[in-house]
PDB file of C-alpha atoms and ligand atoms in Angstrom:
ATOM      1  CA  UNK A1259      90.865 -80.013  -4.058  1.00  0.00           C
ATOM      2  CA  UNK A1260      89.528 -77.157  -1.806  1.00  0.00           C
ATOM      3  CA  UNK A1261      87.791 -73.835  -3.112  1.00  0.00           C
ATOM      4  CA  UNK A1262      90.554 -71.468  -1.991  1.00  0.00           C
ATOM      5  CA  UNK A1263      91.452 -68.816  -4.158  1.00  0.00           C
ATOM      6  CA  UNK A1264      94.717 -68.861  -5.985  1.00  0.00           C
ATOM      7  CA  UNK A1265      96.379 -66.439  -8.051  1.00  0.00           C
ATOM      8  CA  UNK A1266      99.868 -66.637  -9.805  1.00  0.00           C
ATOM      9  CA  UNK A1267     102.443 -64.513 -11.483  1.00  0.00           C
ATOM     10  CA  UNK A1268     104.139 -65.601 -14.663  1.00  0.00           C
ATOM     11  CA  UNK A1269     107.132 -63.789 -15.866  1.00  0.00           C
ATOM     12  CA  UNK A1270     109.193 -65.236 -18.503  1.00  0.00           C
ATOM     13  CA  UNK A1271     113.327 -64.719 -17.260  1.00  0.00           C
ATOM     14  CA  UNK A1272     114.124 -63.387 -20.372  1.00  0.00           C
ATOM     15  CA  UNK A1273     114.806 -59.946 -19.189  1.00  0.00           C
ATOM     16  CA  UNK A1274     114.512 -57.396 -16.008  1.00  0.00           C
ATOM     17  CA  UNK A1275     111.660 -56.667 -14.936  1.00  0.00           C
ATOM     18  CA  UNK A1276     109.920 -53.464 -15.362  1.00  0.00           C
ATOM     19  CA  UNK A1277     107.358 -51.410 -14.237  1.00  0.00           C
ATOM     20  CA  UNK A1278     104.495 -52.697 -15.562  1.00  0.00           C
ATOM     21  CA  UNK A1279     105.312 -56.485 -14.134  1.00  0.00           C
ATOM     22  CA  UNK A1280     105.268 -54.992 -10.820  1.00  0.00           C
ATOM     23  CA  UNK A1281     102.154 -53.599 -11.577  1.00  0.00           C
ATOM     24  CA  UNK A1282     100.882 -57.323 -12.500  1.00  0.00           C
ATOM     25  CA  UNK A1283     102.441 -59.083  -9.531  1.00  0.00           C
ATOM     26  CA  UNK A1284     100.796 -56.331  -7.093  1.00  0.00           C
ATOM     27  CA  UNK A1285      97.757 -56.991  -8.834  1.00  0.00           C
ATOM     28  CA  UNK A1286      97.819 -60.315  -8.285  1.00  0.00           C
ATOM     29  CA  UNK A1287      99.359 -60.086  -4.899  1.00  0.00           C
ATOM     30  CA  UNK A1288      96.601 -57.493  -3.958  1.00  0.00           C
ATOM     31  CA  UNK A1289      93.481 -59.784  -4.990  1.00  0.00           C
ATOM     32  CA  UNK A1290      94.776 -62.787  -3.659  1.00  0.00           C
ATOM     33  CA  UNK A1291      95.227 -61.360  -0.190  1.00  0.00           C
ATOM     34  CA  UNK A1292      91.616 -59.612  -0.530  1.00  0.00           C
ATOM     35  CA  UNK A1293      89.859 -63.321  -1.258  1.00  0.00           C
ATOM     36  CA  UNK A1294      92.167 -65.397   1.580  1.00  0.00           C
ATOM     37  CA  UNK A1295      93.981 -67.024  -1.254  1.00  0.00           C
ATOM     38  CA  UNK A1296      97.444 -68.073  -2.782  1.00  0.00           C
ATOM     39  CA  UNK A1297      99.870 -66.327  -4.212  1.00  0.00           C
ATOM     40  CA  UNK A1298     102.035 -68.099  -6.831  1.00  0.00           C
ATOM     41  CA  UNK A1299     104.595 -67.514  -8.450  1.00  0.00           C
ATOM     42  CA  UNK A1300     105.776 -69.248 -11.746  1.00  0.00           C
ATOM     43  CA  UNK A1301     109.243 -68.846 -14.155  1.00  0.00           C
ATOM     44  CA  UNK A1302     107.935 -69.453 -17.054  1.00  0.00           C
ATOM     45  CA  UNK A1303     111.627 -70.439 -18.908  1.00  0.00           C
ATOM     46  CA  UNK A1304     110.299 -72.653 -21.816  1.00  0.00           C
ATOM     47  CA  UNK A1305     112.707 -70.352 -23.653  1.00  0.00           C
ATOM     48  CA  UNK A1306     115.849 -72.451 -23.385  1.00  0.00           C
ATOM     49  CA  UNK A1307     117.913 -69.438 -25.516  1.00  0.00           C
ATOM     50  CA  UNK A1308     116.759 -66.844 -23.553  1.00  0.00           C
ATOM     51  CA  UNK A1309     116.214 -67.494 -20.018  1.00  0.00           C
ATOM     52  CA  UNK A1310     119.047 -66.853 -17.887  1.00  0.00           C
ATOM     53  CA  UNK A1311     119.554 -67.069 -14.292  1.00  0.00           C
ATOM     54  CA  UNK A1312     120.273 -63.632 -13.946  1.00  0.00           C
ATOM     55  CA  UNK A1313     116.986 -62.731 -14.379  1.00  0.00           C
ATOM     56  CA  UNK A1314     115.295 -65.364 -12.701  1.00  0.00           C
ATOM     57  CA  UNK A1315     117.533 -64.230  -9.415  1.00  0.00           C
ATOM     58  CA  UNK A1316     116.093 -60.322 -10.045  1.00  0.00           C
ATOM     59  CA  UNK A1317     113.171 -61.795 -10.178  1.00  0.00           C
ATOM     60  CA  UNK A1318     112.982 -62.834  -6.596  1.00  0.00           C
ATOM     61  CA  UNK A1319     115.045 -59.876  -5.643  1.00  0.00           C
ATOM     62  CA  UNK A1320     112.598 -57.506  -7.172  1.00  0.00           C
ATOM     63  CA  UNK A1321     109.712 -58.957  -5.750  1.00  0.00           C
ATOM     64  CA  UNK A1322     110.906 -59.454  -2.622  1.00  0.00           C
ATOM     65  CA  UNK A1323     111.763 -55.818  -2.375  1.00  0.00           C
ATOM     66  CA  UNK A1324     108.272 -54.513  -3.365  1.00  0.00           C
ATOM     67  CA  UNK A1325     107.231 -56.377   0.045  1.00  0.00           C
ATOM     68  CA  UNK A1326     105.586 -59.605  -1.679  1.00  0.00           C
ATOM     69  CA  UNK A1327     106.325 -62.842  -0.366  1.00  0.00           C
ATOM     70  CA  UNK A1328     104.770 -66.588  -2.452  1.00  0.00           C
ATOM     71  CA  UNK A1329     104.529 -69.977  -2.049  1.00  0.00           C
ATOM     72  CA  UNK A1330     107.214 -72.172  -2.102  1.00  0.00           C
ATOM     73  CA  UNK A1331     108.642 -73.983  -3.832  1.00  0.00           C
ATOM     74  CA  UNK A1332     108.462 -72.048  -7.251  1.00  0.00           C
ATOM     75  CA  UNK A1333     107.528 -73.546 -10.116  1.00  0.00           C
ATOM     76  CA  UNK A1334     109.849 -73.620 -13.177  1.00  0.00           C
ATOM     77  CA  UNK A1335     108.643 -74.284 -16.607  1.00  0.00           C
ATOM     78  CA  UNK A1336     111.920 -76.332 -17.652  1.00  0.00           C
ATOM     79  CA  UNK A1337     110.968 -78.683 -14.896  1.00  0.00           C
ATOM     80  CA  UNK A1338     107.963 -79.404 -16.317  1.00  0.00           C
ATOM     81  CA  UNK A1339     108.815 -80.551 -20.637  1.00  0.00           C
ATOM     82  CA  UNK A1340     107.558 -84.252 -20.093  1.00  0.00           C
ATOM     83  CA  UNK A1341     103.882 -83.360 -18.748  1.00  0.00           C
ATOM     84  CA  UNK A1342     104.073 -80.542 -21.791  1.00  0.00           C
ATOM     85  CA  UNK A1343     104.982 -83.890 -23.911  1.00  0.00           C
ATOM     86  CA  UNK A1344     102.599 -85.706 -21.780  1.00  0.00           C
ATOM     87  CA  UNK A1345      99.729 -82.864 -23.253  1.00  0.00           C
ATOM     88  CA  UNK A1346     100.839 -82.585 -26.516  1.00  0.00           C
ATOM     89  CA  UNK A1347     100.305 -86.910 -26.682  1.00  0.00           C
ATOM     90  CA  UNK A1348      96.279 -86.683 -25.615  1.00  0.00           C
ATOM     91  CA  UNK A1349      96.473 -83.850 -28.697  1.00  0.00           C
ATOM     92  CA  UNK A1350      98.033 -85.637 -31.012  1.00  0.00           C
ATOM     93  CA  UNK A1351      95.797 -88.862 -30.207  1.00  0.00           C
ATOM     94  CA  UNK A1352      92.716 -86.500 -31.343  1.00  0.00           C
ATOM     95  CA  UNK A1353      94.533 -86.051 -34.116  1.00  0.00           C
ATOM     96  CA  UNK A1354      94.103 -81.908 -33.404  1.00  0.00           C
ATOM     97  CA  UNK A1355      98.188 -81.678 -34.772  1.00  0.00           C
ATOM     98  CA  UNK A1356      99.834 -81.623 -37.699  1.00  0.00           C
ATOM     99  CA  UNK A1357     103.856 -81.129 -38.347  1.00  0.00           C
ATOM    100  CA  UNK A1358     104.638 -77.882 -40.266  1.00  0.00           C
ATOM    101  CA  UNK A1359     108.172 -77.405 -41.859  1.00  0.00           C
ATOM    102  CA  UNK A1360     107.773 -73.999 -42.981  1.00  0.00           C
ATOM    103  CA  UNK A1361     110.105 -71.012 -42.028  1.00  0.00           C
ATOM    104  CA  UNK A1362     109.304 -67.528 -40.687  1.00  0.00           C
ATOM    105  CA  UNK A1363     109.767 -66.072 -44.466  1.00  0.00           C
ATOM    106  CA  UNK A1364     107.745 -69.184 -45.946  1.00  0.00           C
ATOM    107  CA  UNK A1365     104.718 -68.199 -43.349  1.00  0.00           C
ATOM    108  CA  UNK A1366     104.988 -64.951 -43.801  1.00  0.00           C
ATOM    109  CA  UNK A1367     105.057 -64.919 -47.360  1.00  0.00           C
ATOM    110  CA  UNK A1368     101.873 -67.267 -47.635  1.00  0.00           C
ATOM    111  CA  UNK A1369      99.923 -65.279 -45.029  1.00  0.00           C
ATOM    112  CA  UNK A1370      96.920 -63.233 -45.717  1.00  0.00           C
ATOM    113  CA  UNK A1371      96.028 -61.467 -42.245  1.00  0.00           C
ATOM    114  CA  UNK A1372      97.613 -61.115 -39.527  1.00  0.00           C
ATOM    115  CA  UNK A1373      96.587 -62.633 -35.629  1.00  0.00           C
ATOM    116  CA  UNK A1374      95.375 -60.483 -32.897  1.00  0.00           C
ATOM    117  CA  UNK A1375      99.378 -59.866 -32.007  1.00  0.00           C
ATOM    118  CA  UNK A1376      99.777 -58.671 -35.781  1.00  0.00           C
ATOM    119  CA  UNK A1377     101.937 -61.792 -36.461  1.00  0.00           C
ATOM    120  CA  UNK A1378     101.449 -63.667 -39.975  1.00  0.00           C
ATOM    121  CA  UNK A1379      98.769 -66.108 -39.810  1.00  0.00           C
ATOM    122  CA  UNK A1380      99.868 -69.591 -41.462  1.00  0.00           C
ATOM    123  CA  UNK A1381      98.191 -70.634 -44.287  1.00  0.00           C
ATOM    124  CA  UNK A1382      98.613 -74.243 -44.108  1.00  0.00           C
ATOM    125  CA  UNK A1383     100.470 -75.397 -46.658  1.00  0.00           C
ATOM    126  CA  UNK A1384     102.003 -78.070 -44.729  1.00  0.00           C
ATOM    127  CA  UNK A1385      98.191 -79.320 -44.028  1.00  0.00           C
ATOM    128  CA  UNK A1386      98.052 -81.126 -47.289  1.00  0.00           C
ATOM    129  CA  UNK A1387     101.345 -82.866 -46.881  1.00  0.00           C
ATOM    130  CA  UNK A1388     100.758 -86.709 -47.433  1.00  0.00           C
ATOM    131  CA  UNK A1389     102.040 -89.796 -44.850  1.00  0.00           C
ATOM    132  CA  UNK A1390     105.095 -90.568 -47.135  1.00  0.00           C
ATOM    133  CA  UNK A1391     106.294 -86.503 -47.244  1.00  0.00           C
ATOM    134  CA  UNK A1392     105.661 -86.121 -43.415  1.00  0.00           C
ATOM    135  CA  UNK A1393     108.059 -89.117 -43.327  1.00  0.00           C
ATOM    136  CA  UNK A1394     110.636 -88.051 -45.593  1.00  0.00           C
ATOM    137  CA  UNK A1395     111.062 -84.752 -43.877  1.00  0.00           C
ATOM    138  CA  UNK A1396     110.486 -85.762 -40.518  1.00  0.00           C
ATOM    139  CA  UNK A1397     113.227 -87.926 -41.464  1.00  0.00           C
ATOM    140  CA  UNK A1398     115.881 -85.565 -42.722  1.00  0.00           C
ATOM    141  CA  UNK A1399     115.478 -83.462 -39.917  1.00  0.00           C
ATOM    142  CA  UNK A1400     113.807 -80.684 -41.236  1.00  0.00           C
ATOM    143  CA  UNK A1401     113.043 -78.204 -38.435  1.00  0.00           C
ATOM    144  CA  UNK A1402     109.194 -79.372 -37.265  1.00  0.00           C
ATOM    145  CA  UNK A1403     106.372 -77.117 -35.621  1.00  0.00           C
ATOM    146  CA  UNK A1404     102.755 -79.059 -34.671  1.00  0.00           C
ATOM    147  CA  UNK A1405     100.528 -76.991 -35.009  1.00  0.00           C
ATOM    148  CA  UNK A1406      96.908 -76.814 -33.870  1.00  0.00           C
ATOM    149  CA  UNK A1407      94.418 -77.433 -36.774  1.00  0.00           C
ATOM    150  CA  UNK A1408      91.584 -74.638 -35.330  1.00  0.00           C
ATOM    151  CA  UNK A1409      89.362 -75.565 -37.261  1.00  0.00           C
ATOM    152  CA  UNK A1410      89.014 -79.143 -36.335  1.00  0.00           C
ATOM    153  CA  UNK A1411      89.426 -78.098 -32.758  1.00  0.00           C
ATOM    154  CA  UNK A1412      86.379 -75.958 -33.182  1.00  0.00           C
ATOM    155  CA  UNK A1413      84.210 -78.400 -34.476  1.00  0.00           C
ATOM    156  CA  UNK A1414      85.175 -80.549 -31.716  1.00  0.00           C
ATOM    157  CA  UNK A1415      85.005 -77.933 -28.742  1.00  0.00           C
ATOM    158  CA  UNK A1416      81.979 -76.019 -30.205  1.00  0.00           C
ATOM    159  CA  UNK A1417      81.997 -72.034 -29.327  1.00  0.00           C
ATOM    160  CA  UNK A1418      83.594 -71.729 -26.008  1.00  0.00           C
ATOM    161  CA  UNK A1419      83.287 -68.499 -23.601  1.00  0.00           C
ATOM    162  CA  UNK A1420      84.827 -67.930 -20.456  1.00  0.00           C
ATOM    163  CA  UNK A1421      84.390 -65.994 -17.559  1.00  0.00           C
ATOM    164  CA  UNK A1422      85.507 -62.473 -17.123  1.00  0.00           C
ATOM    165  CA  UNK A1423      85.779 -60.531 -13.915  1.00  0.00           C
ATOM    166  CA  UNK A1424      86.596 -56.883 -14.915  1.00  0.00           C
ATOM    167  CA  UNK A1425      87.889 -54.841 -13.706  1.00  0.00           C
ATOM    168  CA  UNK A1426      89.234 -56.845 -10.368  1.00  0.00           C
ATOM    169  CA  UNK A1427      88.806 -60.314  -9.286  1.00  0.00           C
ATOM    170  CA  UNK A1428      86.270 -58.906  -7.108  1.00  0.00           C
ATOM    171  CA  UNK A1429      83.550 -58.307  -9.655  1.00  0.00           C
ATOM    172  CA  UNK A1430      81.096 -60.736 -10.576  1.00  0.00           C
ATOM    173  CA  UNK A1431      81.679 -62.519 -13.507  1.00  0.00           C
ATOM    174  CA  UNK A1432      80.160 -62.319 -17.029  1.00  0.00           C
ATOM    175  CA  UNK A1433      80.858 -64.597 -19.585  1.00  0.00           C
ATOM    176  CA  UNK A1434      82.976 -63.737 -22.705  1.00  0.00           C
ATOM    177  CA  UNK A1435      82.820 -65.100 -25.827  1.00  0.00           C
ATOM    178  CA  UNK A1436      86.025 -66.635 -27.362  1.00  0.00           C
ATOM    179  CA  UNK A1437      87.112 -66.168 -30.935  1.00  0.00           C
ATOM    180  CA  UNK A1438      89.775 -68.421 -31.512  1.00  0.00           C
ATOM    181  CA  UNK A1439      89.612 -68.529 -34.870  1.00  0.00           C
ATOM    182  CA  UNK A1440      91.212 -65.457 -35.446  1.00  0.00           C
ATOM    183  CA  UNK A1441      94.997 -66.753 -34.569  1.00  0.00           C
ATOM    184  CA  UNK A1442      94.870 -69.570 -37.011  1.00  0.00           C
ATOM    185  CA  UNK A1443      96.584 -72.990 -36.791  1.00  0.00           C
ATOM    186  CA  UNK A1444      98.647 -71.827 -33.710  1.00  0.00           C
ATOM    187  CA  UNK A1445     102.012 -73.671 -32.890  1.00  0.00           C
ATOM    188  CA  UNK A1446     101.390 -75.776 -29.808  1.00  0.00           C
ATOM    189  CA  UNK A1447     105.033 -77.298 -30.121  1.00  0.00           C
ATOM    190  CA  UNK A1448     107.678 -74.914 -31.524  1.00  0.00           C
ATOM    191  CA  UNK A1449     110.977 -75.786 -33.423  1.00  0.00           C
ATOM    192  CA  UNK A1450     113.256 -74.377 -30.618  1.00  0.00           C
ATOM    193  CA  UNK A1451     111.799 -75.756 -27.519  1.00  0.00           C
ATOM    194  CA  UNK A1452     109.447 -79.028 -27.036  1.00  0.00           C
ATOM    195  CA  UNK A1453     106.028 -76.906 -25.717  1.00  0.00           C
ATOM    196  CA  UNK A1454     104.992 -73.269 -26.314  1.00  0.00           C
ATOM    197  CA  UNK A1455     103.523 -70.743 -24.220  1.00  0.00           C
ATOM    198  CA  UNK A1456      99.740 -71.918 -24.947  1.00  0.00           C
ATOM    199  CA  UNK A1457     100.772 -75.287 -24.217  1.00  0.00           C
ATOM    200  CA  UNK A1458     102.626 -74.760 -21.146  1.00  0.00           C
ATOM    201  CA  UNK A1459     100.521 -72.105 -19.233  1.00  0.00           C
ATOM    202  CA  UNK A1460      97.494 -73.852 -19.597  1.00  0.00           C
ATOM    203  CA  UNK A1461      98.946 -77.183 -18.498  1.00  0.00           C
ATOM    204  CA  UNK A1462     100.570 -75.467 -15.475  1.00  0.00           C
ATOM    205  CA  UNK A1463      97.680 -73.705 -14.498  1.00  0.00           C
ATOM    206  CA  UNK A1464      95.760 -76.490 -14.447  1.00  0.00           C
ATOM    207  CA  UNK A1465      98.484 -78.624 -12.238  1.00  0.00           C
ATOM    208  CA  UNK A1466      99.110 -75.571  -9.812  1.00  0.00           C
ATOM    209  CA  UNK A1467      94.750 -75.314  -9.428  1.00  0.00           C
ATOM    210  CA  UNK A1468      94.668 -72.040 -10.350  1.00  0.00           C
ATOM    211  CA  UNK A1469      91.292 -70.697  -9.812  1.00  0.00           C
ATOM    212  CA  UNK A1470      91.703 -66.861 -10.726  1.00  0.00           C
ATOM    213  CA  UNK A1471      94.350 -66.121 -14.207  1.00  0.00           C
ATOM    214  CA  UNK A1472      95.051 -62.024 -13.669  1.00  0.00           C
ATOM    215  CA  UNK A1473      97.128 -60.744 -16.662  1.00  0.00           C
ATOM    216  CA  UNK A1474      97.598 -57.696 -18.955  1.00  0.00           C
ATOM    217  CA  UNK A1475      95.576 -56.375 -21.355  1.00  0.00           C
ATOM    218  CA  UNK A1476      98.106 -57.117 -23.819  1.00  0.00           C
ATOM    219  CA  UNK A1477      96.887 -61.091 -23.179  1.00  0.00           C
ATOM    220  CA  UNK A1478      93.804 -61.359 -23.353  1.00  0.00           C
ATOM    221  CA  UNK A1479      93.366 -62.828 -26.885  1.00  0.00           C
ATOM    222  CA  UNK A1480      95.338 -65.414 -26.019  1.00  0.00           C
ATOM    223  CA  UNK A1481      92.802 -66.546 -23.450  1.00  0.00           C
ATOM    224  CA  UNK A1482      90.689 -67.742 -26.737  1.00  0.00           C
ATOM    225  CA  UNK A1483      93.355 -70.073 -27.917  1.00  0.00           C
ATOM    226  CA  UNK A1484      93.882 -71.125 -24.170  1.00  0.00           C
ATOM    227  CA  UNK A1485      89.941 -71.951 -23.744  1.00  0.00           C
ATOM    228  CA  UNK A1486      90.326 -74.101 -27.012  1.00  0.00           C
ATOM    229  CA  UNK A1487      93.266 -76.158 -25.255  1.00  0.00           C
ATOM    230  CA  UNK A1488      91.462 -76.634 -21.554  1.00  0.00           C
ATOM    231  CA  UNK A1489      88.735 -77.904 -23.129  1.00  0.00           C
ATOM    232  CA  UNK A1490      90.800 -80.551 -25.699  1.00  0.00           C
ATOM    233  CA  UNK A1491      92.591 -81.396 -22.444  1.00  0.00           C
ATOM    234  CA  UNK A1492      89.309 -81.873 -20.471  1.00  0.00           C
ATOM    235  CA  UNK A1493      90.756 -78.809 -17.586  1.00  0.00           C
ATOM    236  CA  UNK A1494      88.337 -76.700 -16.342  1.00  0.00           C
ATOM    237  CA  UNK A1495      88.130 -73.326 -17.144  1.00  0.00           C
ATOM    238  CA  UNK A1496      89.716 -70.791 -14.452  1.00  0.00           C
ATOM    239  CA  UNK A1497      88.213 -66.997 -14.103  1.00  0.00           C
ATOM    240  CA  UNK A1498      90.441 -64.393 -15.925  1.00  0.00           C
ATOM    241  CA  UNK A1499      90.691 -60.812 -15.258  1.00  0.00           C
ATOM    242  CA  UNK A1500      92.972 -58.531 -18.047  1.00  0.00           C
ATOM    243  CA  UNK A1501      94.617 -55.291 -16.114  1.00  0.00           C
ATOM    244  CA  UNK A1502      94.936 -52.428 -18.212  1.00  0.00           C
ATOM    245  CA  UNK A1503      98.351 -52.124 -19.229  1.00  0.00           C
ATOM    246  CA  UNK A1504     100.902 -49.274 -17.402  1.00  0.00           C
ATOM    247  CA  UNK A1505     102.198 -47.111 -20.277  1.00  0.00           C
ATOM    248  CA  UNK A1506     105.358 -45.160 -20.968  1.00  0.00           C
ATOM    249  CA  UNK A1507     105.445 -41.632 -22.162  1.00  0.00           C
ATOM    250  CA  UNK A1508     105.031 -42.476 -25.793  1.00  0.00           C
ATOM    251  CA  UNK A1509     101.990 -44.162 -24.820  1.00  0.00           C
ATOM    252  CA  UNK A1510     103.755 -47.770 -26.075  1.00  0.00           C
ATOM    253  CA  UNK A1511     103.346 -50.874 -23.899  1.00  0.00           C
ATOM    254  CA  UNK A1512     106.583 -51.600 -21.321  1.00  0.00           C
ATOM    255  CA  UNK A1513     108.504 -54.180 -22.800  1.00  0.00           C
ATOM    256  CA  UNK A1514     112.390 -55.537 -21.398  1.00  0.00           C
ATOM    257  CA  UNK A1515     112.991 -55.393 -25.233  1.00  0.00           C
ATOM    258  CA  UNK A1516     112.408 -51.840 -25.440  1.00  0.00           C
ATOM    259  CA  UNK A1517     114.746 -50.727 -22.749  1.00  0.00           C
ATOM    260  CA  UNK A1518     111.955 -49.926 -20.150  1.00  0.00           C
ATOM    261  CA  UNK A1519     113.150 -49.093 -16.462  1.00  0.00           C
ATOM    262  CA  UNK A1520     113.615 -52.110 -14.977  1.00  0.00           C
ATOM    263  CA  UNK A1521     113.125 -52.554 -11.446  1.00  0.00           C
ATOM    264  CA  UNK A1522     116.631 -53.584 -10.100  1.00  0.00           C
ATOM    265  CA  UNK A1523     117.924 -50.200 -11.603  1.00  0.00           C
ATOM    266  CA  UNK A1524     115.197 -48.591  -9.792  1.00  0.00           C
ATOM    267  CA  UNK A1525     116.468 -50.324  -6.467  1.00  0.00           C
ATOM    268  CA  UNK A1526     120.090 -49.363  -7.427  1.00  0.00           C
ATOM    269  CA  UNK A1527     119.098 -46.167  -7.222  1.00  0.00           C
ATOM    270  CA  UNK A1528     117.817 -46.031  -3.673  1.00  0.00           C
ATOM    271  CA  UNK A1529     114.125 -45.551  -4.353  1.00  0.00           C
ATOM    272  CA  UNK A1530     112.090 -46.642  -1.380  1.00  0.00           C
ATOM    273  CA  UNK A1531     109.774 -50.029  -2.523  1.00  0.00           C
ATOM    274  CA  UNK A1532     106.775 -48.215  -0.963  1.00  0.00           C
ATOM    275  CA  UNK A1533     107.378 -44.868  -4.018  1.00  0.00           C
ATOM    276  CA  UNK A1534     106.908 -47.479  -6.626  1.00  0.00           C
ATOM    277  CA  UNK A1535     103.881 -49.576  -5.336  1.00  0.00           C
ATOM    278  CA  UNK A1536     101.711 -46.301  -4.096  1.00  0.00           C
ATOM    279  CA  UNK A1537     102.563 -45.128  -7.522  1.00  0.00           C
ATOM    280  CA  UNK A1538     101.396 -47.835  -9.283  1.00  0.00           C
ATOM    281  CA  UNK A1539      97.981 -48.084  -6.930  1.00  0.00           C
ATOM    282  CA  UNK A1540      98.743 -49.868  -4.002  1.00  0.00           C
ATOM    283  CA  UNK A1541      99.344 -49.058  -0.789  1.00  0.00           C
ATOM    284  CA  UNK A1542     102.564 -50.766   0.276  1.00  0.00           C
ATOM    285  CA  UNK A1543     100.993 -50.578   4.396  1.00  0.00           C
ATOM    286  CA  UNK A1544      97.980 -52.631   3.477  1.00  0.00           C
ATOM    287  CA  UNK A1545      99.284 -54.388   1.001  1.00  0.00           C
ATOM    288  CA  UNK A1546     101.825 -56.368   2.927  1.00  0.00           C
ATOM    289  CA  UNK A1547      99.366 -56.348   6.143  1.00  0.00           C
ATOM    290  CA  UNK A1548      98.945 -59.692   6.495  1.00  0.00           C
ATOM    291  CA  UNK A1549      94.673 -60.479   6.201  1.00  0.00           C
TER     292      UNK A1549
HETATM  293  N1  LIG B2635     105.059 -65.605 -19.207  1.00  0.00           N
HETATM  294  C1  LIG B2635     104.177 -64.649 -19.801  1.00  0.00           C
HETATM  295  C2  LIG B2635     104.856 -63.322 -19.923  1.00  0.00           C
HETATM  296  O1  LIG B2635     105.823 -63.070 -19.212  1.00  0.00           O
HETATM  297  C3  LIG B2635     102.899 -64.431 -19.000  1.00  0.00           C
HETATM  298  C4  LIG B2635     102.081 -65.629 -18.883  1.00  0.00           C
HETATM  299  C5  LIG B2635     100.668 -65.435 -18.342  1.00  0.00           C
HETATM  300  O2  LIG B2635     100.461 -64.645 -17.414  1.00  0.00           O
HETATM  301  O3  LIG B2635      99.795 -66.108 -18.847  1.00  0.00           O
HETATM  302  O4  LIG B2635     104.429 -62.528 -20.731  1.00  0.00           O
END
């Protein structure tokens, strides 16, 4: 392992992108050429449903066009299910998962607060499910989610912080405490797709050596639940930066689902790469200058 830098962008091909992951792949693109590192990029396509290969093609398209170039070959997430499984294993031989059987009205309905993304957090119900019930329902095929038992996972991890570099990669660290707690018994294998996001990212960036994790704002809570898993999993911890978020006019964060301009329409249209990345902070000139 050497100490070079390395960065990565993450997008999940579930949609086009928009402005504000071009603002997170510059970002990324930017810091990694500042420190002489790598530039990754990863399609993160755990989503069987969802991803389509429409979007993972306008994904290269789009990035190409803003002038960014990354090392080959990319990564795909669907590649990757048996080192997920291979994860999920050293979790389940800690005995830090149990099955839950509940559906989305069950967990909300049971749910007292809500996690830092204002989803339902589960109650655990399925927690006190003896051997012989796991059984029967594991044998009549009712949908199954493992979930993380937090608490456990705390008392095995201890409090866990991680280090922060705000506002660029460039500042000195400071550690940041992590409150994990707050999301609850979190799914680590979902119903629809062997892994999850927490499981997969943090796997992946621990494969691909990541060194510096540079993500929204809208992420950073997550980092918590992802501290809890590197250290179950004996990875090391990365350094994270969280870029503030690019809004649009109604001050709500970009999202595909909420029919934000994506960047192929803004290509279809003839606007010049270099009007989008100067707008968004970066000079295209220095940016693709090569250090
Ligand atoms: N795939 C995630 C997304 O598109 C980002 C993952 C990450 O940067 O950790 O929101």
């Amino acid at each position: 392992m050497n100490n070079k830098p390395k960065f990565r962008f993450a997008p999940s091909p579930n949609g086009f992108l928009h402005l504000g992951h071009a603002y997170s792949a510059l970002f990324n693109f930017h810091y990694a050429k500042q420190m002489t590192g790598d530039f990754l990029l990863r399609i993160e396509d755990i989503d069987i449903a969802r991803s389509k290969q429409i979007y993972i093609d306008a994904i290269y398209e789009d990035l190409a066009w803003l002038g960014l170039d990354w090392q080959k070959p990319v990564l795909l997430q669907s590649s990757n299910f048996h080192l997920y499984k291979d994860a999920a294993k050293q979790l389940h031989k800690q005995e830090m998962l149990y099955p839950c059987f509940c559906t989305r009205a069950e967990i909300a309905k049971g749910a007292k607060n809500t996690d830092p993304d204002g989803a339902p957090i589960y109650s655990g119900t399925c927690k006190s499910l003896n051997q012989k019930q796991i059984e029967e329902k594991l044998n009549s095929k009712i949908p199954v989610q493992w979930r993380l038992d937090m608490n456990k996972a705390i008392k095995k991890t201890g409090s866990l912080e991680y280090l922060s570099s705000q506002p660029n990669p460039l500042t000195n660290p400071a550690p940041q405490p992590c409150n994990p707690m707050a999301w609850g018994d979190v799914t680590i294998i979902r119903k629809d797709t062997p892994t999850s996001y927490h499981l997969s990212v943090v796997v992946d960036d621990y494969l691909q050596e990541i060194t510096h994790i540079v993500r929204g704002k809208d992420l950073e809570k997550a980092t918590d639940i992802h501290r809890v898993l590197q250290n179950l999993l004996s990875y090391p911890a990365p350094i994270y930066t969280h870029h503030d978020l690019i809004l649009n006019d109604d001050n709500l964060k970009l999202a595909k689902s909420k029919n934000s301009i994506a960047i192929k329409t803004l290509r279809q249209q003839g606007i010049l790469p270099n009007v989008i990345t100067r707008k968004l902070g970066f000079n295209y000139h220095n940016l693709t200058k090569s250090s």
